[in-house]
C-alpha positions as CSV (number, residue, x, y, z in Angstrom):
1,M,113.9,67.1,74.4
2,S,111.5,65.7,76.9
3,S,111.1,62.4,78.3
4,V,108.2,60.8,80.0
5,G,107.9,62.3,83.6
6,N,110.9,64.8,83.2
7,Q,110.0,68.1,81.5
8,T,111.4,71.6,81.8
9,R,109.7,74.7,81.0
10,M,111.4,78.4,80.7
11,F,109.4,81.4,81.5
12,H,110.3,84.0,78.8
13,G,108.8,87.3,80.2
14,T,109.5,90.7,81.8
15,W,110.2,91.1,85.5
16,G,110.0,93.9,87.6
17,Y,110.9,94.8,91.2
18,L,109.6,96.4,94.2
19,H,111.5,98.5,96.6
20,I,110.0,98.8,99.9
21,P,111.7,101.8,101.9
22,S,113.0,101.0,105.5
23,E,110.9,102.3,108.4
24,A,113.7,104.5,109.4
25,L,113.2,106.2,106.0
26,W,109.4,106.5,106.1
27,C,109.9,108.3,109.6
28,T,111.9,110.9,107.9
29,L,109.1,111.8,105.2
30,N,106.0,114.1,105.3
31,P,103.0,112.1,104.5
32,D,101.3,115.3,103.3
33,E,104.0,115.5,100.4
34,L,103.5,111.8,99.4
35,S,99.7,112.0,98.6
36,L,98.0,111.8,95.2
37,E,97.1,115.5,95.4
38,A,100.8,116.5,96.0
39,Y,101.7,114.3,93.0
40,H,99.1,116.1,90.7
41,A,100.3,119.6,92.1
42,A,103.6,118.7,91.2
43,L,102.7,117.6,87.6
44,K,101.0,121.0,87.2
45,N,104.0,122.7,87.7
46,V,106.2,120.7,85.3
47,S,104.8,122.6,82.5
48,K,106.3,125.7,83.7
49,M,109.4,124.4,84.7
50,E,112.6,125.7,83.3
51,I,115.1,122.9,82.5
52,D,118.7,123.6,83.5
53,P,121.2,121.0,82.3
54,G,123.2,121.9,85.4
55,L,120.5,120.0,87.5
56,F,121.5,117.0,85.9
57,L,125.5,117.1,87.0
58,P,126.8,116.0,90.3
59,L,127.4,118.5,93.0
60,G,131.0,119.2,94.1
61,W,130.2,119.1,97.6
62,P,131.0,115.4,98.4
63,Q,134.5,115.7,97.0
64,D,135.2,118.6,99.2
65,N,134.2,116.7,102.1
66,Y,136.6,113.9,101.4
67,E,139.2,116.3,100.7
68,Q,138.7,118.0,104.0
69,V,138.7,114.6,105.9
70,Y,142.1,113.6,104.2
71,K,143.7,117.0,105.1
72,S,142.6,116.7,108.6
73,Q,143.9,113.4,108.9
74,I,147.3,114.2,107.7
75,A,147.2,117.4,110.0
76,Q,146.6,115.3,112.8
77,V,149.5,112.8,112.0
78,M,152.0,115.9,111.2
79,L,151.0,117.7,114.6
80,K,151.4,114.4,116.7
81,Y,154.7,113.1,115.1
82,V,156.3,115.7,112.9
83,A,156.0,119.3,113.5
84,T,154.1,122.1,115.6
85,P,152.7,125.0,113.8
86,S,153.9,128.4,114.2
87,D,150.2,130.0,114.2
88,R,147.6,127.6,115.5
89,K,144.8,129.9,113.8
90,K,146.0,129.4,110.4
91,T,146.2,125.4,110.7
92,I,144.1,123.0,108.8
93,P,140.9,122.0,110.8
94,L,141.3,118.9,112.9
95,D,137.7,118.0,112.9
96,P,136.3,118.3,109.5
97,L,132.4,118.2,108.6
98,S,131.2,114.8,109.5
99,V,130.2,112.6,106.1
100,E,126.8,111.3,106.1
101,P,127.0,107.5,106.5
102,I,125.2,105.2,104.1
103,S,123.0,102.6,105.6
104,H,124.4,99.1,106.1
105,E,121.0,97.4,106.0
106,A,120.1,95.2,103.2
107,P,117.3,96.6,101.0
108,N,113.8,94.9,100.9
109,I,113.4,94.4,97.4
110,R,110.9,91.9,95.8
111,M,110.7,90.8,92.5
112,L,107.5,90.6,90.3
113,K,106.8,88.5,87.2
114,L,105.1,91.3,85.0
115,M,104.6,89.7,81.6
116,E,103.1,86.3,82.0
117,E,100.1,86.5,79.4
118,S,100.2,89.8,78.0
119,D,99.1,90.5,74.3
120,N,99.0,94.3,74.2
121,S,95.2,94.2,74.9
122,A,93.0,95.8,77.6
123,E,92.6,92.1,78.7
124,G,96.6,91.8,78.8
125,I,96.8,94.9,80.9
126,G,94.3,93.2,83.3
127,Q,96.0,89.9,83.5
128,V,99.3,91.6,84.6
129,M,97.6,93.8,87.2
130,E,95.9,90.7,88.4
131,S,99.3,89.0,88.5
132,L,100.5,91.9,90.5
133,Q,97.7,91.8,93.0
134,R,98.0,87.9,93.4
135,Q,101.8,88.3,94.3
136,S,101.4,91.5,96.9
137,G,99.1,89.4,98.9
138,L,96.7,92.3,98.9
139,E,92.9,92.1,98.5
140,P,91.9,93.4,95.2
141,E,89.9,96.3,96.5
142,E,93.2,97.4,98.8
143,F,95.4,96.7,96.0
144,F,93.9,98.6,93.0
145,G,92.9,101.3,95.7
146,R,96.4,102.0,96.3
147,L,98.0,101.3,92.7
148,Q,98.1,104.5,90.4
149,L,99.4,103.5,87.2
150,I,101.2,106.1,85.4
151,E,102.2,104.5,82.0
152,G,103.3,101.2,80.3
153,D,103.8,99.7,77.2
154,L,102.8,95.9,77.0
155,G,103.8,95.5,73.3
156,T,107.4,96.3,73.9
157,S,107.7,95.2,77.6
158,Q,108.7,99.0,78.6
159,I,108.8,99.9,82.2
160,F,105.7,100.4,84.2
161,N,105.8,103.4,85.9
162,A,103.2,103.0,89.2
163,I,103.0,104.7,92.8
């Protein structure tokens, strides 16, 4: 119910997000492997690729690292407070492999309004792309020169894949 001077509007649409990698991560990447040519070369190899279901399973090495850390901590306590080993060559290593720390920095994530006026037409996709360009703050030439739209379904509000 609306009254004079008091009205509410609800936006029904799809939102997306843009995760901008940190500068530290960018420094570790090879720019030649992030080019459009590298992307096309990788796509050419996909048709010849054999899919091994094992590639989708987690690796066992993180669990092994944690196990080594726990054992070394217990061994340190045992050596310090409880007992001495009869043969030091057969003791559990007191310095396990280091576990790679996870960054504690908050990620730079920007929310984007995707489906404001779309009607599953060429005009609709144009409106969505113009909306993204306005939200990015880039000039149209710069934005569309960088955007590589891979796929998207406006009718069912599916995910836009873009690089």
